[in-house]
Amino acid sequence: MTPLALKLLPFLSWRERITRDTMRADVVAGLVGALVVLPQAVAYATLAGMPPEYGLYCAMLPVVVAALWGSSWHQVSGPTNTISLAIFAMMAPLASPGSPTYVNLVLTLALMIGLMQLAMGLARLGTLVNFISHTVVVGFTAGAGLLIMAAQIQNFFGIPIPAGSDFIATLQEAVTHAAGADPWIVATSAVTLAAALAARRLLPRIPYMIVAMIAGSVFAYGLAVFGQASVPTIGTLPREFPPLSLPSFDPAVWRSLAPAALALTTLALAQAVSVARTVAARSGQRIDGNQEFIGQGLSNIVGAFASGYPSSGSFNRVWVNFEAGAKTPLAAVFSAAFLLAIVLAVAPLGAHLPLAVMAALLVIVAWGLIDVAAVRRIVRAGRGETLVLVVTFMSTLLLQLEFAILLGVLTSLFVYLNRTTHPQLTPVAPDGPSTRRHFVPVGESRAPECPQLAMLRVDGSLYFGAVEHVRDVLHDARLSGPRRRHLLLIGSGINFIDVAGAELLVHEAMTEREAGGALYLCTIKPGVLDVLMRGGYLDRIGRDCYFESKAEAIHAIYARLDADRCRTCTARIFTECQSVLPDGSERVA
């Protein structure tokens, strides 16, 4: 395949992954995904102020386009809770929800969002996803898992929860109305959970979700037959193909919708890419952010003309897809096809699929999002990563998802900047007299420090943000050893230097010279050395003060030390100290 063909038809890049086994797994995952999206699509469309059938249409053709033109093997786009809430909040002041005018505005909004997403992908702005660190993904995923569980409380227990309630309000309502939970709905949920857990353990070759769906539905049907209770179901579904639609092209309408389109573009991309990155961390896949942007953009553009509404990657359905064993994006295609078949042929059966069954399955999926082992590793890694994890996790629970990601990224950048602005300067000494010149931190060395030469190993970049910290450390080093007038910086750990960092070295070299000593550099990386040479900084420091190796540096610096002080020194930490003094005379034992 030519590069151009792969750019235009990116789904050709994974055609070799399709085998009989993967096809079978994708068909099963697609069927499970279609059954899961049924109640969600209707609920989310209602939440967005759209007619219920628009949620189903949004889970058909847009899903296929996003899967084929995206980069994730497991991404499943369509209607989502967050996007639906945002649409209602932004569009309700402009028109009456559910009215033809409202629907047309939402379709137009989908087109605008799709065009913006496509433009960002073509402009190769997908690298923005690299700022979402693994720790942010873990915290965001864990928080999303709890949000999904909270969203299922109403259907799992039969407790009334006001629409649009946040996490805290949902928990409060659940506690307040706990005594009013419907025992038969709870029983249906419990049977579904038990069947899922048993099937996962005892029947590993059979998709546990399908087993659980059948078990829960049969149990609820039995309750109805024997007159015990009537468990709520998803209800009757419309039977029709997604009709064509036409968004508005009125410039005045586009101007009025521009702020909402920009905000929802950011939200939808952040959610879709976060979902793709999260599942990729489990599957070991590499995500192309640019291609993901393009896939989401084309998906929303198509949705605007196929009676959809703004869509994005769905945490619920992506993890259902992954847990059901999906191997390629064909699983999402099969999901849309099965959904269409259900809507056209077996829509009445939707009346027998209990909401409690769907809630129980989503609880299992949500629990799988909480990676306890990864959380423990992050906590053990250090306080900085723990801070990022906690901020992202709490923001996901208490704020909107796009703000949670933003805060997580900003916290990651803050921790990174704090780390880079404090490069490590470690005092080192030889690990005993040896020609190998193996230096270790002073506390670990078998030899004492040289009374005339201070040696510091620099680990980190010398740039404008780190200058003050490095200057303070060097100042403290001079105060702690005022008689050590020579300073050697071992620069093998310096990865980058800018003008401010180079000027700092020049200033420190002049300070050491004024005190009767010198600043020396050794083992500098080629890129750093090139900056020092091209800017003339090495000449100002002194070319005779730069050495390619530690052995060369120690040998040359030793000859410049004060011989009289060496005569009274008993440390003899360098091999040069053993027999010859800096002035060339023999050392008296």
XYZ file of C-alpha atoms in Angstrom:
589
model
C 0.000 0.000 0.000
C 1.205 3.497 -0.840
C 1.563 6.080 1.955
C -1.214 8.142 0.350
C -3.615 5.185 0.337
C -2.899 4.505 4.006
C -3.537 8.150 4.854
C -6.858 8.191 3.013
C -7.886 4.689 4.120
C -6.079 4.086 7.426
C -8.126 0.967 8.188
C -6.060 -0.859 5.542
C -3.092 -0.746 7.936
C -4.669 -3.341 10.251
C -6.277 -5.592 7.641
C -3.628 -8.270 8.294
C -4.818 -8.556 11.897
C -8.130 -9.951 10.703
C -8.319 -13.733 11.007
C -11.076 -16.237 11.621
C -10.403 -16.099 15.361
C -10.337 -12.291 15.570
C -13.482 -12.107 13.433
C -15.289 -14.427 15.838
C -14.132 -12.399 18.838
C -15.143 -9.110 17.173
C -18.608 -10.438 16.323
C -19.202 -11.432 19.944
C -17.844 -8.102 21.231
C -20.000 -6.252 18.701
C -23.125 -8.055 19.863
C -22.385 -7.265 23.498
C -21.644 -3.652 22.610
C -24.930 -3.307 20.721
C -26.897 -4.625 23.682
C -25.051 -2.319 26.091
C -25.542 0.808 24.003
C -29.309 0.309 23.655
C -30.393 1.842 26.969
C -27.485 4.277 27.058
C -28.186 5.770 23.652
C -31.821 6.440 24.498
C -30.985 7.866 27.924
C -28.161 10.093 26.680
C -30.247 11.486 23.826
C -32.989 12.412 26.288
C -30.386 13.960 28.552
C -29.152 16.067 25.621
C -32.693 17.324 24.944
C -32.907 15.306 21.709
C -35.605 12.807 20.687
C -34.644 9.323 21.999
C -34.099 7.799 18.551
C -31.281 10.265 17.841
C -29.189 8.510 20.450
C -29.566 5.247 18.531
C -28.690 6.936 15.237
C -25.613 8.467 16.880
C -24.453 4.938 17.808
C -24.628 3.647 14.225
C -22.906 5.311 11.273
C -20.725 7.730 13.333
C -19.363 4.737 15.262
C -18.337 2.996 12.037
C -16.553 6.068 10.684
C -14.695 6.735 13.952
C -13.549 3.100 14.134
C -12.332 2.884 10.531
C -10.634 6.277 10.371
C -9.296 6.404 13.931
C -6.175 4.717 15.270
C -7.433 2.755 18.284
C -8.296 -0.923 17.954
C -10.901 -0.695 20.715
C -12.304 2.837 20.484
C -16.104 2.995 20.413
C -17.581 6.417 19.790
C -21.162 7.575 20.060
C -23.366 9.394 22.553
C -21.779 10.002 25.957
C -23.015 11.275 29.291
C -20.608 14.223 29.436
C -21.207 15.450 25.890
C -24.968 15.091 26.291
C -24.998 17.123 29.492
C -22.852 19.824 27.900
C -25.072 20.008 24.813
C -28.203 20.495 26.903
C -26.535 23.161 29.073
C -25.297 25.127 26.047
C -28.227 24.716 23.648
C -31.272 24.885 25.942
C -31.079 28.714 26.187
C -31.185 28.942 22.361
C -34.250 26.777 21.625
C -36.813 24.531 23.253
C -35.291 21.055 23.804
C -36.744 18.449 21.450
C -38.155 21.023 19.045
C -37.227 20.982 15.318
C -35.240 24.184 15.815
C -33.316 22.641 18.704
C -32.574 19.486 16.717
C -31.320 21.525 13.753
C -29.041 23.577 16.009
C -27.560 20.411 17.536
C -26.982 18.910 14.070
C -25.241 22.113 13.033
C -23.175 21.973 16.196
C -22.095 18.423 15.307
C -20.942 19.579 11.884
C -18.943 22.483 13.323
C -17.319 20.255 15.935
C -16.418 17.693 13.294
C -14.820 20.295 11.037
C -12.751 21.684 13.936
C -11.615 18.213 14.964
C -10.709 17.288 11.400
C -8.747 20.525 10.979
C -6.798 19.861 14.177
C -5.966 16.366 13.012
C -4.813 17.518 9.576
C -2.738 20.234 11.253
C -1.036 17.422 13.228
C -2.012 18.786 16.614
C -2.445 15.252 17.913
C 0.885 15.584 19.722
C -1.063 17.476 22.367
C -2.076 14.064 23.664
C 1.530 13.464 24.760
C 0.943 15.862 27.639
C -1.477 13.366 29.174
C 0.871 11.285 31.328
C 0.368 7.683 32.423
C -0.344 8.849 35.973
C -3.072 11.175 34.707
C -4.586 8.298 32.741
C -4.574 6.014 35.811
C -6.175 8.673 38.040
C -8.692 9.675 35.392
C -9.613 6.049 34.708
C -10.122 5.238 38.380
C -12.304 8.300 38.826
C -14.296 7.465 35.704
C -14.865 3.970 37.059
C -16.452 5.380 40.211
C -18.520 7.813 38.136
C -19.855 4.948 36.056
C -20.750 3.016 39.214
C -22.505 6.057 40.663
C -24.434 6.559 37.428
C -25.771 2.997 37.680
C -27.078 3.308 41.264
C -30.558 4.286 40.085
C -30.994 1.245 37.837
C -29.049 -1.145 40.090
C -31.102 -0.466 43.234
C -34.262 1.094 41.837
C -33.548 4.339 43.708
C -34.753 7.624 42.141
C -31.795 9.892 41.324
C -32.473 13.373 39.850
C -31.149 13.747 36.301
C -27.856 15.582 36.047
C -26.784 14.881 39.656
C -23.041 15.036 40.231
C -21.052 12.371 42.082
C -21.564 13.756 45.588
C -25.258 14.481 45.016
C -25.753 10.969 43.640
C -24.198 9.418 46.746
C -26.293 11.629 48.999
C -29.482 10.655 47.184
C -28.488 6.993 47.352
C -27.938 7.150 51.115
C -31.143 9.136 51.673
C -33.308 6.731 49.679
C -31.440 3.502 50.520
C -34.413 2.201 52.530
C -36.636 2.601 49.491
C -34.556 0.348 47.229
C -36.679 -2.123 45.261
C -35.763 -5.632 46.513
C -36.666 -7.325 43.211
C -34.582 -4.888 41.180
C -31.691 -5.451 43.587
C -32.210 -9.194 43.256
C -32.085 -8.952 39.453
C -28.864 -6.953 39.662
C -27.370 -9.430 42.129
C -28.249 -12.424 39.947
C -26.628 -10.714 36.977
C -23.478 -9.931 38.976
C -23.265 -13.473 40.325
C -23.772 -14.971 36.871
C -21.090 -12.704 35.390
C -18.535 -13.529 38.074
C -19.301 -17.258 37.897
C -19.116 -17.315 34.094
C -15.837 -15.417 34.101
C -14.337 -17.987 36.469
C -15.984 -21.230 35.374
C -16.678 -20.623 31.663
C -13.670 -18.637 30.399
C -14.361 -19.561 26.765
C -17.859 -18.042 26.822
C -18.306 -14.235 27.010
C -19.427 -13.707 30.587
C -21.460 -10.621 29.660
C -23.777 -12.586 27.410
C -24.210 -15.275 30.069
C -25.007 -12.590 32.651
C -27.460 -10.825 30.313
C -29.364 -14.049 29.694
C -29.370 -15.043 33.373
C -30.559 -11.622 34.570
C -33.195 -11.297 31.856
C -34.574 -14.803 32.510
C -34.727 -14.062 36.238
C -36.594 -10.783 35.663
C -38.933 -12.476 33.157
C -39.672 -15.185 35.731
C -40.566 -12.537 38.296
C -43.052 -11.036 35.851
C -44.543 -14.432 34.867
C -45.130 -15.470 38.463
C -46.509 -12.084 39.370
C -43.809 -11.176 41.854
C -42.651 -7.909 40.308
C -42.201 -6.036 37.063
C -38.579 -4.991 36.629
C -38.178 -1.871 34.429
C -36.761 -2.518 30.945
C -35.350 -0.302 28.229
C -38.776 -0.195 26.525
C -39.948 -0.315 22.915
C -37.520 0.951 20.296
C -38.297 2.669 16.947
C -37.980 0.583 13.761
C -36.342 2.634 11.002
C -33.060 3.372 9.269
C -31.259 6.537 10.371
C -32.857 9.233 8.191
C -30.760 11.820 6.384
C -30.568 15.236 8.020
C -29.439 18.681 6.978
C -27.700 21.056 9.386
C -27.968 24.806 8.970
C -25.453 26.727 6.875
C -26.659 30.145 7.970
C -23.569 32.252 8.893
C -25.515 33.891 11.726
C -26.270 30.479 13.251
C -22.624 29.437 12.951
C -21.495 32.634 14.682
C -23.925 32.056 17.544
C -22.788 28.435 17.950
C -19.030 29.088 17.611
C -18.262 29.377 21.368
C -20.197 26.204 22.167
C -18.576 24.373 19.257
C -15.093 25.326 20.409
C -15.762 24.231 23.985
C -17.338 20.935 22.938
C -14.526 20.269 20.453
C -12.015 20.481 23.272
C -14.176 18.345 25.551
C -14.888 15.686 22.938
C -11.247 15.367 21.852
C -9.984 15.254 25.428
C -12.464 12.521 26.256
C -11.919 10.495 23.077
C -8.134 10.603 23.239
C -8.114 9.865 26.964
C -10.339 6.846 26.376
C -8.113 5.640 23.537
C -4.943 6.179 25.567
C -6.429 4.383 28.558
C -7.422 1.230 26.713
C -4.141 1.318 24.749
C -2.239 1.185 28.039
C -3.941 -2.162 28.701
C -3.725 -3.574 25.175
C -0.160 -2.430 24.473
C -1.166 -0.500 21.364
C 0.366 2.758 20.153
C -2.169 5.556 19.602
C -1.751 8.091 16.799
C -3.260 11.275 18.216
C -3.503 12.962 14.807
C -5.386 10.037 13.285
C -7.676 9.868 16.309
C -8.535 13.549 15.809
C -9.298 12.876 12.142
C -11.480 9.877 12.965
C -13.493 11.822 15.541
C -13.873 14.752 13.137
C -15.159 12.614 10.264
C -17.467 10.801 12.684
C -19.170 14.022 13.782
C -19.365 15.357 10.226
C -21.121 12.178 9.088
C -23.344 12.250 12.169
C -24.550 15.739 11.300
C -25.992 14.366 8.034
C -27.177 11.011 9.456
C -29.413 12.248 12.301
C -26.728 11.901 14.932
C -25.545 14.477 17.421
C -22.058 15.341 18.769
C -20.277 12.157 19.800
C -17.012 11.099 21.373
C -15.229 8.056 22.757
C -17.248 6.329 25.468
C -15.583 4.906 28.594
C -18.510 2.547 29.168
C -18.594 1.021 25.711
C -14.826 1.005 25.143
C -14.280 -1.091 28.246
C -17.243 -3.324 27.455
C -15.700 -3.782 24.003
C -12.274 -4.556 25.468
C -13.574 -6.872 28.178
C -15.752 -8.708 25.644
C -12.589 -9.673 23.750
C -12.557 -7.275 20.783
C -9.421 -7.626 18.647
C -9.839 -5.040 15.869
C -12.000 -1.976 15.083
C -14.382 -4.324 13.287
C -15.946 -4.942 16.701
C -17.287 -1.364 16.660
C -18.525 -1.863 13.085
C -20.335 -5.046 14.106
C -21.757 -3.216 17.112
C -23.362 -0.617 14.836
C -24.627 -3.331 12.486
C -26.150 -5.357 15.333
C -27.739 -2.228 16.759
C -29.325 -1.472 13.394
C -30.551 -5.061 13.141
C -32.033 -4.895 16.627
C -33.771 -1.619 15.877
C -35.183 -2.920 12.578
C -36.009 -6.532 13.395
C -36.191 -7.292 17.082
C -37.004 -3.950 18.660
C -39.875 -5.455 20.732
C -37.357 -7.649 22.550
C -35.978 -4.495 24.090
C -38.989 -4.574 26.352
C -37.546 -7.712 27.996
C -34.021 -6.381 28.663
C -34.019 -5.074 32.254
C -32.189 -1.884 33.084
C -30.903 -3.612 36.236
C -29.061 -6.162 34.083
C -27.309 -3.412 32.126
C -26.457 -1.609 35.354
C -24.866 -4.723 36.868
C -22.712 -5.327 33.789
C -21.545 -1.716 33.757
C -20.586 -1.986 37.433
C -18.327 -4.928 36.588
C -16.760 -2.993 33.726
C -16.297 0.080 35.928
C -14.582 -1.941 38.637
C -12.074 -3.149 36.042
C -11.108 0.474 35.355
C -9.614 0.867 38.835
C -6.039 -0.415 38.494
C -5.055 -0.917 42.133
C -1.624 -2.303 41.248
C -0.795 0.754 39.107
C -1.976 3.070 41.891
C 0.370 1.363 44.348
C 3.318 1.671 41.969
C 2.629 5.363 41.443
C 2.373 6.034 45.171
C 5.690 4.256 45.743
C 7.317 6.238 42.918
C 7.268 9.513 44.853
C 5.257 12.431 46.141
C 5.159 14.241 42.812
C 3.458 11.400 40.956
C 1.150 10.790 43.912
C 0.069 14.434 43.795
C -0.761 14.137 40.093
C -2.737 10.952 40.747
C -4.761 12.437 43.622
C -5.513 15.716 41.829
C -6.668 13.934 38.673
C -8.729 11.368 40.593
C -10.513 13.921 42.779
C -11.055 16.304 39.856
C -12.666 13.502 37.871
C -15.116 12.867 40.686
C -15.893 16.479 41.556
C -15.456 18.412 38.282
C -16.343 17.933 34.650
C -14.161 15.394 32.873
C -12.434 17.880 30.584
C -11.399 19.969 33.599
C -10.142 16.846 35.360
C -7.856 16.053 32.462
C -6.715 19.668 32.230
C -5.928 19.827 35.935
C -4.110 16.512 35.744
C -1.996 17.722 32.838
C -1.265 21.046 34.524
C -0.281 19.268 37.738
C 1.992 16.945 35.756
C 3.642 19.936 34.114
C 4.035 21.649 37.481
C 5.707 18.570 38.966
C 7.929 18.253 35.892
C 8.935 21.899 35.953
C 9.636 21.725 39.666
C 11.873 18.724 39.027
C 13.727 20.266 36.084
C 14.273 23.552 37.880
C 16.058 21.652 40.645
C 18.782 19.615 38.936
C 20.684 17.360 41.297
C 24.236 18.480 42.178
C 25.799 15.632 44.126
C 29.177 15.961 45.888
C 31.274 12.975 44.823
C 34.652 11.470 45.696
C 36.701 8.547 44.361
C 35.691 5.158 45.670
C 39.203 4.573 46.928
C 42.473 5.215 45.020
C 42.043 3.651 41.579
C 42.908 4.414 37.962
C 39.264 3.619 37.071
C 38.208 7.015 38.526
C 34.965 5.573 39.851
C 33.247 8.394 41.730
C 30.398 7.852 44.188
C 28.442 10.213 46.469
C 30.575 11.480 49.344
C 28.636 9.544 51.982
C 29.231 6.280 50.104
C 32.907 6.818 49.322
C 35.655 4.925 51.119
C 37.893 7.978 50.729
C 37.466 11.487 52.208
C 36.995 14.599 50.097
C 39.960 16.449 48.666
C 40.693 19.542 50.813
C 41.509 21.619 47.709
C 39.126 20.287 45.041
C 35.320 20.073 45.249
C 33.687 17.694 42.770
C 29.989 17.838 41.914
C 28.094 15.552 39.552
C 25.318 17.457 37.740
C 22.153 15.540 36.819
C 19.647 17.676 34.962
C 19.418 20.477 32.437
C 21.032 23.884 32.901
C 18.427 26.265 31.572
C 16.896 29.546 32.664
C 14.507 27.876 35.102
C 17.298 26.029 36.905
C 19.874 28.820 37.091
C 18.935 30.155 40.524
C 18.898 26.714 42.107
C 22.319 25.804 40.670
C 23.763 29.170 41.712
C 22.512 28.642 45.283
C 23.984 25.128 45.461
C 27.376 26.289 44.197
C 27.317 29.208 46.632
C 26.573 26.843 49.525
C 29.356 24.530 48.357
C 31.871 27.407 48.527
C 30.708 28.390 52.000
C 30.985 24.808 53.292
C 34.570 24.500 52.046
C 36.080 27.986 51.814
C 39.619 26.621 51.369
C 38.682 24.491 48.387
C 39.319 26.933 45.549
C 39.013 24.444 42.707
C 35.660 23.106 41.495
C 35.111 20.259 39.040
C 31.649 19.806 37.505
C 31.081 16.326 36.074
C 28.585 17.033 33.304
C 27.696 13.610 31.904
C 24.164 14.096 33.275
C 23.588 17.494 31.641
C 21.203 16.878 28.730
C 20.524 20.465 27.726
C 21.928 23.936 28.274
C 20.659 27.326 27.138
C 22.178 30.814 27.166
C 21.223 31.411 30.799
C 22.884 28.152 31.854
C 26.027 28.911 29.854
C 26.255 32.415 31.324
C 25.948 30.872 34.785
C 28.993 28.668 34.139
C 30.961 31.673 32.902
C 29.995 33.658 36.010
C 30.980 30.785 38.321
C 34.299 30.401 36.486
C 35.073 34.099 37.023
C 34.119 33.801 40.717
C 36.470 30.847 41.185
C 39.319 32.677 39.415
C 38.870 35.738 41.622
C 39.227 33.444 44.636
C 42.488 32.049 43.269
C 41.073 28.823 41.877
C 39.246 27.663 38.756
C 36.078 26.005 37.501
C 36.607 22.807 35.500
C 34.230 20.826 33.297
C 34.511 17.205 32.206
C 32.515 14.515 30.371
C 30.207 17.068 28.724
C 27.791 15.649 26.148
C 28.411 16.696 22.504
C 25.193 18.705 22.213
C 25.926 20.697 25.366
C 29.569 21.197 24.404
C 28.510 22.443 20.976
C 26.395 25.207 22.581
C 29.315 26.258 24.810
C 31.715 26.381 21.869
C 29.456 28.106 19.331
C 28.480 30.800 21.812
C 32.090 31.445 22.859
C 31.302 30.432 26.441
C 34.006 27.772 26.575
C 36.638 30.380 25.670
C 35.438 32.591 28.516
C 35.499 29.656 30.936
C 38.885 28.571 29.620
C 39.509 25.825 27.107
C 42.241 24.505 29.355
C 39.553 23.932 31.976
C 37.590 21.442 29.878
C 38.439 17.722 29.819
C 36.896 14.831 27.969
C 37.297 12.316 30.791
C 37.497 12.251 34.571
C 40.958 10.688 34.451
C 42.267 13.475 32.229
C 40.608 16.115 34.431
C 42.009 14.793 37.732
C 45.499 14.382 36.298
C 45.560 17.972 34.971
C 43.865 19.566 38.004
C 46.202 17.803 40.445
C 49.164 19.550 38.842
C 47.525 22.910 39.606
C 46.893 22.286 43.294
C 48.913 23.888 46.093
C 51.903 21.577 46.667
C 52.502 22.916 50.183
C 49.005 21.926 51.264
C 49.417 18.533 49.609
C 52.573 17.912 51.720
C 50.509 18.081 54.909
C 47.550 16.153 53.485
C 47.217 12.550 54.565
C 44.061 11.728 52.617
C 45.768 10.836 49.323
C 42.485 10.064 47.606
C 43.835 10.234 44.029
C 46.403 7.898 42.503
C 48.514 11.004 41.795
C 48.674 11.656 45.544
C 50.585 8.469 46.261
C 54.147 9.429 45.261
C 54.415 12.790 43.478
C 53.431 16.288 44.640
C 51.787 18.824 42.310
C 55.138 20.661 41.864
C 56.765 17.455 40.618
C 58.748 16.688 43.751
C 58.572 13.288 45.362
C 56.226 12.806 48.269
C 57.866 11.753 51.492
C 56.171 8.758 53.016
